[in-house]
Coordinates of C-alpha atoms and ligand atoms in Angstrom, one line a residue:
M450 CA 114.7 76.6 115.1
E451 CA 116.6 76.4 111.9
L452 CA 115.0 77.5 108.6
A453 CA 116.2 76.8 105.1
A454 CA 115.3 79.8 102.9
Y455 CA 115.2 78.8 99.3
S456 CA 115.2 81.1 96.3
Y457 CA 116.7 83.7 98.5
R458 CA 117.6 87.0 96.8
E459 CA 120.3 89.4 97.9
D460 CA 117.7 92.1 98.6
E461 CA 116.2 89.8 101.3
R462 CA 119.5 89.4 103.2
E463 CA 119.1 92.4 105.6
Y464 CA 115.6 91.1 106.6
F465 CA 116.7 87.5 107.1
E466 CA 119.5 88.7 109.2
K467 CA 117.4 91.2 111.2
F468 CA 114.4 88.9 111.9
G469 CA 116.5 85.8 112.3
K470 CA 118.3 87.6 115.1
Q471 CA 115.1 89.1 116.5
Y472 CA 113.3 85.8 116.8
G473 CA 116.3 83.6 117.6
V474 CA 116.0 81.6 114.4
K475 CA 119.1 80.3 112.5
V476 CA 118.6 80.9 108.8
R477 CA 120.2 78.8 106.0
L478 CA 120.2 81.0 102.9
I479 CA 120.0 79.0 99.6
K480 CA 120.0 80.8 96.3
E481 CA 118.5 78.0 94.2
A482 CA 114.8 77.3 93.9
P483 CA 113.9 73.9 95.5
S484 CA 114.3 70.8 93.4
P485 CA 114.5 67.1 94.2
E486 CA 118.3 67.4 93.7
N487 CA 118.8 70.1 96.3
A488 CA 116.1 69.1 98.8
A489 CA 118.9 67.6 101.0
L490 CA 120.2 71.1 101.6
A491 CA 117.4 71.5 104.1
A492 CA 118.5 68.5 106.2
G493 CA 118.5 69.4 109.8
C494 CA 116.0 72.3 109.4
E495 CA 112.5 71.9 110.8
S496 CA 111.2 74.5 108.3
V497 CA 111.7 75.7 104.8
S498 CA 110.7 79.0 103.2
V499 CA 110.0 79.2 99.5
I500 CA 108.6 81.5 96.8
T501 CA 106.5 80.9 93.7
T502 CA 108.4 78.0 92.1
A503 CA 106.8 74.5 91.8
I504 CA 106.9 72.7 95.1
T505 CA 106.2 69.2 93.9
A506 CA 105.3 66.0 95.7
E507 CA 108.8 64.6 95.1
I508 CA 110.5 67.7 96.7
I509 CA 108.1 67.5 99.7
E510 CA 108.7 63.8 100.2
K511 CA 112.5 64.4 100.2
W512 CA 112.1 67.3 102.7
H513 CA 110.0 65.1 104.9
E514 CA 112.7 62.4 104.8
A515 CA 115.2 65.1 105.7
G516 CA 113.2 66.1 108.8
V517 CA 111.4 69.2 107.5
R518 CA 107.9 69.6 109.1
C519 CA 106.8 73.1 108.0
I520 CA 106.7 74.6 104.5
S521 CA 106.1 78.4 104.4
T522 CA 105.8 80.4 101.2
R523 CA 106.9 84.0 101.4
T524 CA 104.0 84.8 99.1
I525 CA 100.2 85.3 99.4
G526 CA 99.4 82.7 96.6
Y527 CA 100.1 79.1 97.5
E528 CA 98.8 77.2 94.4
H529 CA 102.5 76.3 93.5
I530 CA 102.7 74.0 96.5
D531 CA 101.3 70.4 96.4
C532 CA 99.5 71.0 99.7
E533 CA 97.7 67.6 99.5
K534 CA 101.1 65.8 99.6
A535 CA 102.3 67.9 102.5
W536 CA 99.1 67.3 104.5
E537 CA 99.3 63.5 103.7
L538 CA 102.7 63.5 105.3
G539 CA 101.5 65.5 108.3
M540 CA 103.5 68.6 107.3
T541 CA 102.2 72.2 107.8
V542 CA 101.9 74.6 104.9
S543 CA 101.6 78.3 105.4
N544 CA 101.6 81.5 103.3
V545 CA 102.2 85.1 104.4
S546 CA 100.2 88.3 104.3
Y547 CA 102.0 91.6 103.7
S548 CA 101.4 95.2 103.2
S549 CA 98.4 95.3 100.8
G550 CA 99.5 98.7 99.6
S551 CA 102.2 97.2 97.6
V552 CA 99.8 95.5 95.1
A553 CA 97.0 98.0 95.6
D554 CA 99.1 101.1 94.7
Y555 CA 100.6 99.2 91.7
T556 CA 97.1 98.3 90.5
V557 CA 96.0 101.9 90.5
M558 CA 99.2 102.9 88.8
M559 CA 98.4 100.3 86.1
I560 CA 94.8 101.5 85.7
L561 CA 96.1 105.1 85.2
M562 CA 98.9 104.0 82.9
V563 CA 96.5 102.1 80.7
I564 CA 93.7 104.7 80.5
R565 CA 96.3 107.4 79.8
R566 CA 98.1 105.2 77.1
I567 CA 101.5 105.6 78.8
K568 CA 103.1 102.6 77.1
Y569 CA 102.4 104.1 73.7
I570 CA 103.3 107.6 74.7
M571 CA 106.7 106.5 76.2
K572 CA 107.5 104.4 73.2
R573 CA 106.7 107.2 70.7
F574 CA 108.5 109.7 72.8
E575 CA 111.7 107.6 72.7
A576 CA 111.5 107.8 69.0
Q577 CA 111.1 111.6 69.3
D578 CA 107.4 111.6 68.3
C579 CA 106.0 114.4 70.4
S580 CA 102.8 114.7 68.4
L581 CA 99.4 114.1 70.1
F582 CA 98.5 111.4 67.7
M583 CA 96.5 108.6 69.4
K584 CA 97.7 109.8 72.9
R585 CA 94.4 111.2 74.3
G586 CA 93.4 109.4 77.5
R587 CA 90.4 109.1 79.7
E588 CA 89.7 110.5 83.2
L589 CA 88.9 108.1 86.1
A590 CA 86.3 110.5 87.5
N591 CA 84.2 109.8 84.4
M592 CA 84.5 106.0 84.7
T593 CA 83.1 103.0 86.6
V594 CA 85.7 100.7 88.0
G595 CA 84.6 97.1 88.9
V596 CA 86.7 95.4 91.6
I597 CA 86.4 91.5 91.6
G598 CA 87.7 90.2 94.9
T599 CA 87.5 92.5 97.9
G600 CA 89.9 90.8 100.3
R601 CA 92.9 92.7 101.7
I602 CA 94.2 93.9 98.3
G603 CA 90.8 94.6 96.6
E604 CA 89.7 96.6 99.6
H605 CA 92.9 98.6 99.6
V606 CA 92.4 99.3 95.8
I607 CA 88.9 100.6 96.5
K608 CA 90.2 102.8 99.3
N609 CA 92.9 104.2 96.9
L610 CA 90.2 104.8 94.2
S611 CA 88.0 106.7 96.6
G612 CA 90.1 109.9 96.0
F613 CA 89.5 109.8 92.2
G614 CA 85.8 110.3 92.2
C615 CA 85.0 107.3 90.0
R616 CA 82.0 105.0 90.6
V617 CA 83.2 101.8 92.1
L618 CA 81.4 98.4 91.8
A619 CA 82.5 95.4 93.8
Y620 CA 81.9 91.7 93.6
D621 CA 83.1 89.0 96.1
L622 CA 81.8 85.6 97.3
Y623 CA 81.8 87.1 100.8
P624 CA 80.9 90.9 100.8
K625 CA 82.4 93.0 103.6
E626 CA 80.7 95.8 105.5
S627 CA 83.8 98.0 105.4
V628 CA 83.9 97.7 101.5
G629 CA 80.1 98.3 101.3
R630 CA 80.7 101.8 102.8
M631 CA 83.1 102.7 99.9
A632 CA 81.7 100.8 96.9
E633 CA 78.5 99.2 95.6
Y634 CA 78.3 95.4 95.8
V635 CA 76.6 94.0 92.7
D636 CA 76.4 90.5 91.1
F637 CA 79.1 89.3 88.8
N638 CA 77.1 90.0 85.6
T639 CA 76.2 93.5 86.6
L640 CA 79.8 94.3 87.4
L641 CA 80.8 93.0 83.9
G642 CA 78.1 95.0 82.1
E643 CA 78.6 98.3 83.9
S644 CA 82.3 98.7 84.4
D645 CA 84.7 100.6 82.2
V646 CA 87.7 99.1 84.0
I647 CA 87.6 95.7 85.6
T648 CA 90.4 94.8 88.1
L649 CA 90.9 91.3 89.5
H650 CA 91.9 90.5 93.1
T651 CA 90.8 86.9 93.8
P652 CA 93.1 84.0 94.4
A653 CA 93.8 81.3 91.8
T654 CA 91.3 78.5 92.6
P655 CA 89.4 75.9 90.4
E656 CA 86.4 78.2 90.7
S657 CA 88.2 81.4 89.7
Q658 CA 90.1 79.8 86.8
H659 CA 89.2 81.6 83.5
M660 CA 86.5 83.8 85.2
I661 CA 87.5 86.2 82.4
C662 CA 86.8 84.2 79.2
R663 CA 84.8 84.6 75.9
E664 CA 81.5 84.3 77.7
S665 CA 82.2 86.9 80.4
I666 CA 83.9 89.2 77.9
E667 CA 80.8 89.2 75.8
K668 CA 78.9 90.6 78.8
M669 CA 81.3 93.6 79.1
K670 CA 81.0 97.1 77.7
D671 CA 82.6 97.6 74.3
G672 CA 86.2 98.9 74.9
A673 CA 86.3 97.7 78.5
V674 CA 89.8 97.7 80.2
I675 CA 91.0 94.7 82.1
I676 CA 93.7 94.9 84.9
N677 CA 95.1 91.7 86.4
T678 CA 97.5 91.9 89.3
A679 CA 96.2 88.7 90.9
R680 CA 97.0 85.5 89.0
G681 CA 97.3 84.6 85.3
S682 CA 94.9 81.7 85.5
L683 CA 92.0 84.0 86.2
I684 CA 92.0 85.0 82.5
D685 CA 91.7 82.7 79.4
T686 CA 94.5 84.4 77.6
D687 CA 93.5 83.2 74.1
D688 CA 90.1 84.6 74.6
L689 CA 91.6 87.9 75.8
I690 CA 93.8 88.1 72.8
D691 CA 90.8 87.5 70.5
A692 CA 88.9 90.3 72.3
L693 CA 91.8 92.7 72.0
E694 CA 92.1 91.9 68.3
S695 CA 88.4 92.5 67.7
G696 CA 88.4 95.7 69.8
K697 CA 85.8 94.3 72.2
I698 CA 88.4 94.8 75.0
G699 CA 89.9 98.3 74.6
A700 CA 93.1 97.7 76.6
A701 CA 94.7 95.6 79.3
G702 CA 97.3 95.8 82.1
L703 CA 98.7 92.5 83.2
D704 CA 101.2 92.0 85.9
V705 CA 100.6 88.3 85.8
I706 CA 100.0 85.9 82.9
E707 CA 99.2 82.2 82.4
N708 CA 102.2 80.0 82.3
E709 CA 104.5 82.6 83.7
M710 CA 106.3 80.2 86.1
G711 CA 109.9 79.8 85.0
I712 CA 109.8 83.0 83.0
Y713 CA 109.1 85.8 85.5
Y714 CA 111.9 86.5 88.0
G715 CA 114.6 85.2 85.5
D716 CA 116.9 87.1 83.3
H717 CA 116.2 85.8 79.8
R718 CA 118.4 88.1 77.7
Y719 CA 119.5 86.4 74.4
K720 CA 117.2 83.5 75.1
V721 CA 113.9 82.4 73.4
I722 CA 111.0 82.8 75.8
H723 CA 108.5 79.9 75.5
N724 CA 105.3 81.7 75.9
R725 CA 103.7 82.8 72.6
Q726 CA 100.7 84.5 74.2
R727 CA 103.0 86.8 76.2
A728 CA 104.8 87.8 73.0
V729 CA 101.5 88.5 71.1
L730 CA 100.2 90.7 74.0
N731 CA 103.5 92.5 74.4
E732 CA 103.3 93.6 70.8
M733 CA 100.0 95.4 71.4
P734 CA 100.3 99.2 72.0
N735 CA 97.3 99.0 74.3
V736 CA 98.5 96.2 76.5
L737 CA 100.8 96.9 79.4
L738 CA 102.7 93.8 80.5
L739 CA 104.7 93.7 83.6
P740 CA 106.8 90.8 85.1
H741 CA 104.8 90.1 88.3
T742 CA 106.4 92.9 90.3
A743 CA 103.3 94.4 91.9
F744 CA 104.3 93.1 95.3
F745 CA 107.9 94.3 95.2
T746 CA 108.4 97.1 97.7
D747 CA 110.7 97.4 100.7
Q748 CA 107.8 97.0 103.2
A749 CA 106.4 94.0 101.4
V750 CA 109.8 92.2 101.3
S751 CA 110.3 92.9 105.0
D752 CA 106.9 91.6 105.8
M753 CA 107.3 88.4 103.7
V754 CA 110.6 87.5 105.4
E755 CA 109.4 88.3 108.9
Y756 CA 106.0 86.6 108.7
S757 CA 107.6 83.5 107.0
I758 CA 109.9 83.2 110.0
V759 CA 107.2 83.9 112.6
S760 CA 104.8 81.5 110.8
C761 CA 107.3 78.6 111.0
L762 CA 108.2 79.4 114.6
N763 CA 104.5 79.4 115.6
T764 CA 104.1 75.9 114.1
V765 CA 107.4 74.4 115.4
E766 CA 106.8 75.8 119.0
G767 CA 103.1 74.7 119.0
R768 CA 101.4 78.1 118.9
E769 CA 98.4 79.1 116.8
N770 CA 99.7 80.0 113.3
P771 CA 97.4 82.6 111.6
W772 CA 99.0 81.9 108.2
E773 CA 98.5 78.1 108.2
I774 CA 96.7 76.8 105.2
K775 CA 94.1 74.3 106.2
K776 CA 92.4 71.7 104.1
Ligands
NAD107 N1 100.9 90.5 91.5 C1 101.5 90.3 92.7 O1 102.6 90.6 92.9 C2 100.6 89.8 93.8 C3 101.0 89.9 95.1 C4 100.2 89.5 96.1 C5 99.0 88.8 95.8 N2 98.6 88.6 94.5 C6 97.4 88.0 94.3 O2 96.3 88.7 94.8 C7 95.3 87.8 95.3 C8 94.5 88.6 96.3 O3 95.3 88.8 97.5 P1 94.6 89.3 98.9 O4 95.7 89.4 99.9 O5 93.6 90.4 98.7 O6 93.8 87.9 99.2 P2 92.5 87.8 100.2 O7 92.4 86.3 100.5 O8 92.6 88.8 101.3 O9 91.3 88.2 99.3 C9 90.8 87.4 98.2 C10 89.3 87.7 98.1 O10 88.8 87.0 96.9 C11 87.6 86.4 97.2 N3 87.3 85.3 96.3 C12 87.9 84.1 96.3 N4 87.4 83.4 95.3 C13 86.5 84.2 94.6 C14 85.7 84.0 93.5 N5 85.7 82.8 92.8 N6 84.9 85.0 93.1 C15 84.8 86.1 93.8 N7 85.6 86.4 94.9 C16 86.4 85.4 95.3 C17 87.6 86.0 98.7 O11 86.3 85.9 99.3 C18 88.5 87.2 99.3 O12 87.6 88.2 99.7 C19 96.2 86.7 95.9 O13 95.4 85.5 96.0 C20 97.3 86.6 94.9 O14 97.0 85.6 94.0 C21 99.4 89.1 93.5

């Protein structure tokens, strides 16, 4: 099988070489993100591997004409792919799973950074302000953390949190027994009303869009902290900004933000970034913004490359593909 790996980064090379050889797959490395103009670069490949750039109907049609049958994204989220178009053309779409510790560890790091005011402390320290002014934090053991979405990452976050002695509440459409042994499942409104920290771990779907909005924020404790390492669309950003300005929300940690596509993963030095909400949030001393890097560990990158290759191979060779996204 031959696979065209788009948006390939230099740090992925060792894994494409290693797993390409291990699984007998020829890999065509393409630095650019897919576009209608460069879709022909995949001609002759049965499969393409992509990341979180827009995979539009036009690109998919061109790939189909070029003989591509399988689209794999080296990410967990797949909302950037026009799956309907791919399915209409009889193509397979798949995502990958990877070490949940990558995002889960980062989430706990963000919770701690936010409740200990690390952004503010570091900024002030850079300016030689070593006073204790406004630098007092809170301890997790005295707090209740609400975890929304208890899939692979949410469950791992709960496991990580178990060492901190905090009360953990959980909410998911499909509660799991293993999570029920570590946390208390409650309904959505109870979680909102009783949590000091709320952390989001659901995929971006029409149902989860803006689950954090004016209405849900009103149900939260005054000064609640919101952490989002899932997807930007889960939060209505304007409503979050209003709540941070009024003090209803005490602080936030956001690895993802609405309309981040085209901004995150690019180097924008000396350029104007077209996302005003990001600029407003970045100015706030109690908001920790990070550029969608929660996933980025050596193990996760290795898993992303390996499972993307294996996923395409399963499809092309007619085996069961555990990562296939079905209608
Ligand atoms: N920041 C990053 O770098 C990064 C990296 C990987 C994944 N993510 C995001 O994290 C999300 C979670 O990943 P995962 O591997 O745990 O996924 P998963 O599929 O294992 O778990 C998702 C959980 O969310 C639940 N869920 C879905 N819709 C819901 C809703 N409307 N309300 C309540 N629960 C709902 C599901 O039942 C499931 O238990 C991904 O979808 C992705 O968007 C972000």
